[in-house]
Amino acid sequence: MLKSLILKNFTVFPEADLRFGKHLNVIVGENGTGKTHILKAAYSGIAASAAQPKDKFSEAPGKSAFSAAIGEKFLGVFRPDSLGRLVRRGRGRSKCKISYKFDQHELNIAFTISTLARVEVGSAPDARVSKRPVYLPTRELLTIAPGFVSLYETTHLPFEETWRDTCILLEAPLARGPREGRIKQLLQPLEMAMGGKVEVDGAGRFYLTLDSGRMEMHLVAEGLRKLAMVARLIATGSLLDKGYLFWDEPESNLNPRIIKAVARTIMRLAESGIQVFIGSHSLFLLRELHILQQMEFPSLDTRCFGLKLQTDGAVEVLQGRTMDEIGDVAVLDEELKQSERYIATEMGLSEETKEDGN
């Protein structure tokens, strides 16, 4: 479990100390307030740790190797012109500091990035994260996965490294053995929502197999493709029993019916042992998650984070166990105000219609 992430002088955050829940973490804010930056920062540190050989952590060379690894990961995931661009703007030279604390202290990480793009590791992990984290971007990746990894690693593509990382996991073989029973249990509601099962052919192309036959993934609705992507990651064991899921705007391009299925999937994954982090500004998704937790998943340890843009361009992070505890969030307030305006408009029309009828 990632217990906390501390960001100092990092992009839009002068200082943020995020204390995460064991199961579900929801980050809410307007566009440009840094939701994705938090997800990517948390993901990058864990991914860099998970990718390192065990023998690189004990001595000074291990610290040096991890410094290079963390720098490369942040460059690949954030895609800045240089690492120094991740440091919050200010006069003169400065540094940002990023630190991660886990429930297992030997996994803790702390380092700085200077405006000169130098990475200095203050605390290197004494052990590596045992399982690669999963990052789901706003679009689905099943349709581009075949051949994407080899192309990414041999040419210069303008895509962030999270796409490559996730495509590697999507192309992994299916998990076998004692885990299959648990996989089947998690897949059943997803396959019911999709109306079929995810399959892959010998060339690595993905299909949704329905009762009526097999359909190419390109022909499947994007919302169902997102569910199919999660189903595939469960089937390969990447989202099973333990690990980390970072999902940026799960609601993107989805209708309310599919959003409900996505919300239930998020809760089930969190209940199964995956520590889930999502960034969202969908009132519908947030309400659905709240309803599910209150009615079906009351024991889940959840944290909510509200991002508020200040007049100087900095972002303040408010946090609590529920959305009510983080105060007003502008993007959600606008949706609520629209609902009130809509109701008032309809009531006004109804009164006028009634008067006309009389």
PDB file of N, CA, C and O in Angstrom, residues 302-333:
ATOM      1  N   THR A 302     -11.496   4.615   1.981  1.00  0.00           N
ATOM      2  CA  THR A 302     -11.520   5.533   0.845  1.00  0.00           C
ATOM      3  C   THR A 302     -11.022   6.910   1.260  1.00  0.00           C
ATOM      4  O   THR A 302     -11.268   7.366   2.371  1.00  0.00           O
ATOM      5  N   ARG A 303     -10.325   7.582   0.338  1.00  0.00           N
ATOM      6  CA  ARG A 303      -9.934   8.972   0.530  1.00  0.00           C
ATOM      7  C   ARG A 303     -10.338   9.775  -0.700  1.00  0.00           C
ATOM      8  O   ARG A 303     -10.254   9.293  -1.826  1.00  0.00           O
ATOM      9  N   CYS A 304     -10.762  11.017  -0.457  1.00  0.00           N
ATOM     10  CA  CYS A 304     -11.136  11.930  -1.537  1.00  0.00           C
ATOM     11  C   CYS A 304     -10.227  13.150  -1.478  1.00  0.00           C
ATOM     12  O   CYS A 304      -9.886  13.644  -0.392  1.00  0.00           O
ATOM     13  N   PHE A 305      -9.837  13.644  -2.646  1.00  0.00           N
ATOM     14  CA  PHE A 305      -8.928  14.779  -2.745  1.00  0.00           C
ATOM     15  C   PHE A 305      -9.539  15.812  -3.690  1.00  0.00           C
ATOM     16  O   PHE A 305      -9.848  15.504  -4.843  1.00  0.00           O
ATOM     17  N   GLY A 306      -9.720  17.022  -3.202  1.00  0.00           N
ATOM     18  CA  GLY A 306     -10.257  18.103  -4.016  1.00  0.00           C
ATOM     19  C   GLY A 306      -9.157  19.086  -4.371  1.00  0.00           C
ATOM     20  O   GLY A 306      -8.430  19.553  -3.491  1.00  0.00           O
ATOM     21  N   LEU A 307      -9.014  19.404  -5.652  1.00  0.00           N
ATOM     22  CA  LEU A 307      -7.964  20.304  -6.116  1.00  0.00           C
ATOM     23  C   LEU A 307      -8.578  21.670  -6.415  1.00  0.00           C
ATOM     24  O   LEU A 307      -9.515  21.772  -7.210  1.00  0.00           O
ATOM     25  N   LYS A 308      -8.035  22.697  -5.778  1.00  0.00           N
ATOM     26  CA  LYS A 308      -8.577  24.054  -5.932  1.00  0.00           C
ATOM     27  C   LYS A 308      -7.504  24.990  -6.466  1.00  0.00           C
ATOM     28  O   LYS A 308      -6.443  25.148  -5.873  1.00  0.00           O
ATOM     29  N   LEU A 309      -7.822  25.634  -7.598  1.00  0.00           N
ATOM     30  CA  LEU A 309      -6.901  26.572  -8.221  1.00  0.00           C
ATOM     31  C   LEU A 309      -6.945  27.902  -7.480  1.00  0.00           C
ATOM     32  O   LEU A 309      -8.014  28.485  -7.288  1.00  0.00           O
ATOM     33  N   GLN A 310      -5.769  28.399  -7.086  1.00  0.00           N
ATOM     34  CA  GLN A 310      -5.668  29.662  -6.376  1.00  0.00           C
ATOM     35  C   GLN A 310      -5.406  30.804  -7.366  1.00  0.00           C
ATOM     36  O   GLN A 310      -5.094  30.586  -8.541  1.00  0.00           O
ATOM     37  N   THR A 311      -5.526  32.015  -6.898  1.00  0.00           N
ATOM     38  CA  THR A 311      -5.381  33.180  -7.774  1.00  0.00           C
ATOM     39  C   THR A 311      -3.970  33.303  -8.359  1.00  0.00           C
ATOM     40  O   THR A 311      -3.784  33.871  -9.430  1.00  0.00           O
ATOM     41  N   ASP A 312      -2.963  32.773  -7.673  1.00  0.00           N
ATOM     42  CA  ASP A 312      -1.587  32.863  -8.161  1.00  0.00           C
ATOM     43  C   ASP A 312      -1.209  31.698  -9.069  1.00  0.00           C
ATOM     44  O   ASP A 312      -0.044  31.560  -9.461  1.00  0.00           O
ATOM     45  N   GLY A 313      -2.179  30.841  -9.414  1.00  0.00           N
ATOM     46  CA  GLY A 313      -1.907  29.713 -10.289  1.00  0.00           C
ATOM     47  C   GLY A 313      -1.532  28.444  -9.569  1.00  0.00           C
ATOM     48  O   GLY A 313      -1.421  27.379 -10.191  1.00  0.00           O
ATOM     49  N   ALA A 314      -1.318  28.536  -8.259  1.00  0.00           N
ATOM     50  CA  ALA A 314      -0.998  27.341  -7.474  1.00  0.00           C
ATOM     51  C   ALA A 314      -2.274  26.551  -7.206  1.00  0.00           C
ATOM     52  O   ALA A 314      -3.382  27.081  -7.295  1.00  0.00           O
ATOM     53  N   VAL A 315      -2.100  25.288  -6.868  1.00  0.00           N
ATOM     54  CA  VAL A 315      -3.241  24.421  -6.574  1.00  0.00           C
ATOM     55  C   VAL A 315      -3.144  23.931  -5.138  1.00  0.00           C
ATOM     56  O   VAL A 315      -2.106  23.427  -4.698  1.00  0.00           O
ATOM     57  N   GLU A 316      -4.241  24.084  -4.414  1.00  0.00           N
ATOM     58  CA  GLU A 316      -4.348  23.595  -3.037  1.00  0.00           C
ATOM     59  C   GLU A 316      -5.061  22.251  -3.050  1.00  0.00           C
ATOM     60  O   GLU A 316      -6.021  22.056  -3.794  1.00  0.00           O
ATOM     61  N   VAL A 317      -4.588  21.331  -2.210  1.00  0.00           N
ATOM     62  CA  VAL A 317      -5.188  20.003  -2.129  1.00  0.00           C
ATOM     63  C   VAL A 317      -5.934  19.864  -0.809  1.00  0.00           C
ATOM     64  O   VAL A 317      -5.344  20.011   0.267  1.00  0.00           O
ATOM     65  N   LEU A 318      -7.247  19.608  -0.894  1.00  0.00           N
ATOM     66  CA  LEU A 318      -8.061  19.331   0.286  1.00  0.00           C
ATOM     67  C   LEU A 318      -8.352  17.840   0.298  1.00  0.00           C
ATOM     68  O   LEU A 318      -8.553  17.227  -0.745  1.00  0.00           O
ATOM     69  N   GLN A 319      -8.394  17.232   1.475  1.00  0.00           N
ATOM     70  CA  GLN A 319      -8.611  15.796   1.519  1.00  0.00           C
ATOM     71  C   GLN A 319      -9.473  15.384   2.698  1.00  0.00           C
ATOM     72  O   GLN A 319      -9.551  16.072   3.709  1.00  0.00           O
ATOM     73  N   GLY A 320     -10.175  14.268   2.517  1.00  0.00           N
ATOM     74  CA  GLY A 320     -11.045  13.730   3.550  1.00  0.00           C
ATOM     75  C   GLY A 320     -11.506  12.341   3.172  1.00  0.00           C
ATOM     76  O   GLY A 320     -11.174  11.818   2.101  1.00  0.00           O
ATOM     77  N   ARG A 321     -12.301  11.739   4.043  1.00  0.00           N
ATOM     78  CA  ARG A 321     -12.793  10.385   3.781  1.00  0.00           C
ATOM     79  C   ARG A 321     -13.999  10.366   2.847  1.00  0.00           C
ATOM     80  O   ARG A 321     -14.307   9.324   2.264  1.00  0.00           O
ATOM     81  N   THR A 322     -14.675  11.489   2.705  1.00  0.00           N
ATOM     82  CA  THR A 322     -15.829  11.582   1.812  1.00  0.00           C
ATOM     83  C   THR A 322     -15.744  12.881   1.025  1.00  0.00           C
ATOM     84  O   THR A 322     -14.968  13.791   1.372  1.00  0.00           O
ATOM     85  N   MET A 323     -16.559  12.999  -0.024  1.00  0.00           N
ATOM     86  CA  MET A 323     -16.593  14.219  -0.809  1.00  0.00           C
ATOM     87  C   MET A 323     -17.053  15.399   0.032  1.00  0.00           C
ATOM     88  O   MET A 323     -16.621  16.535  -0.188  1.00  0.00           O
ATOM     89  N   ASP A 324     -17.936  15.146   0.996  1.00  0.00           N
ATOM     90  CA  ASP A 324     -18.438  16.225   1.844  1.00  0.00           C
ATOM     91  C   ASP A 324     -17.324  16.876   2.659  1.00  0.00           C
ATOM     92  O   ASP A 324     -17.392  18.059   2.992  1.00  0.00           O
ATOM     93  N   GLU A 325     -16.288  16.099   2.989  1.00  0.00           N
ATOM     94  CA  GLU A 325     -15.218  16.595   3.847  1.00  0.00           C
ATOM     95  C   GLU A 325     -14.209  17.471   3.124  1.00  0.00           C
ATOM     96  O   GLU A 325     -13.374  18.117   3.754  1.00  0.00           O
ATOM     97  N   ILE A 326     -14.251  17.511   1.779  1.00  0.00           N
ATOM     98  CA  ILE A 326     -13.262  18.309   1.052  1.00  0.00           C
ATOM     99  C   ILE A 326     -13.831  19.648   0.588  1.00  0.00           C
ATOM    100  O   ILE A 326     -13.170  20.388  -0.140  1.00  0.00           O
ATOM    101  N   GLY A 327     -15.057  19.941   1.008  1.00  0.00           N
ATOM    102  CA  GLY A 327     -15.636  21.237   0.687  1.00  0.00           C
ATOM    103  C   GLY A 327     -16.099  21.338  -0.748  1.00  0.00           C
ATOM    104  O   GLY A 327     -16.248  20.345  -1.460  1.00  0.00           O
ATOM    105  N   ASP A 328     -16.303  22.573  -1.191  1.00  0.00           N
ATOM    106  CA  ASP A 328     -16.810  22.812  -2.538  1.00  0.00           C
ATOM    107  C   ASP A 328     -15.709  22.607  -3.573  1.00  0.00           C
ATOM    108  O   ASP A 328     -14.587  23.082  -3.399  1.00  0.00           O
ATOM    109  N   VAL A 329     -16.042  21.902  -4.640  1.00  0.00           N
ATOM    110  CA  VAL A 329     -15.144  21.739  -5.779  1.00  0.00           C
ATOM    111  C   VAL A 329     -15.850  22.350  -6.979  1.00  0.00           C
ATOM    112  O   VAL A 329     -16.960  21.951  -7.329  1.00  0.00           O
ATOM    113  N   ALA A 330     -15.211  23.337  -7.620  1.00  0.00           N
ATOM    114  CA  ALA A 330     -15.872  24.162  -8.633  1.00  0.00           C
ATOM    115  C   ALA A 330     -16.533  23.338  -9.728  1.00  0.00           C
ATOM    116  O   ALA A 330     -17.669  23.602 -10.120  1.00  0.00           O
ATOM    117  N   VAL A 331     -15.822  22.322 -10.236  1.00  0.00           N
ATOM    118  CA  VAL A 331     -16.356  21.563 -11.357  1.00  0.00           C
ATOM    119  C   VAL A 331     -17.632  20.814 -10.976  1.00  0.00           C
ATOM    120  O   VAL A 331     -18.557  20.680 -11.778  1.00  0.00           O
ATOM    121  N   LEU A 332     -17.725  20.347  -9.732  1.00  0.00           N
ATOM    122  CA  LEU A 332     -18.929  19.654  -9.272  1.00  0.00           C
ATOM    123  C   LEU A 332     -20.036  20.655  -8.972  1.00  0.00           C
ATOM    124  O   LEU A 332     -21.214  20.389  -9.221  1.00  0.00           O
ATOM    125  N   ASP A 333     -19.647  21.806  -8.435  1.00  0.00           N
ATOM    126  CA  ASP A 333     -20.637  22.842  -8.136  1.00  0.00           C
ATOM    127  C   ASP A 333     -21.372  23.277  -9.404  1.00  0.00           C
ATOM    128  O   ASP A 333     -22.579  23.522  -9.381  1.00  0.00           O
TER     129      ASP A 333
END
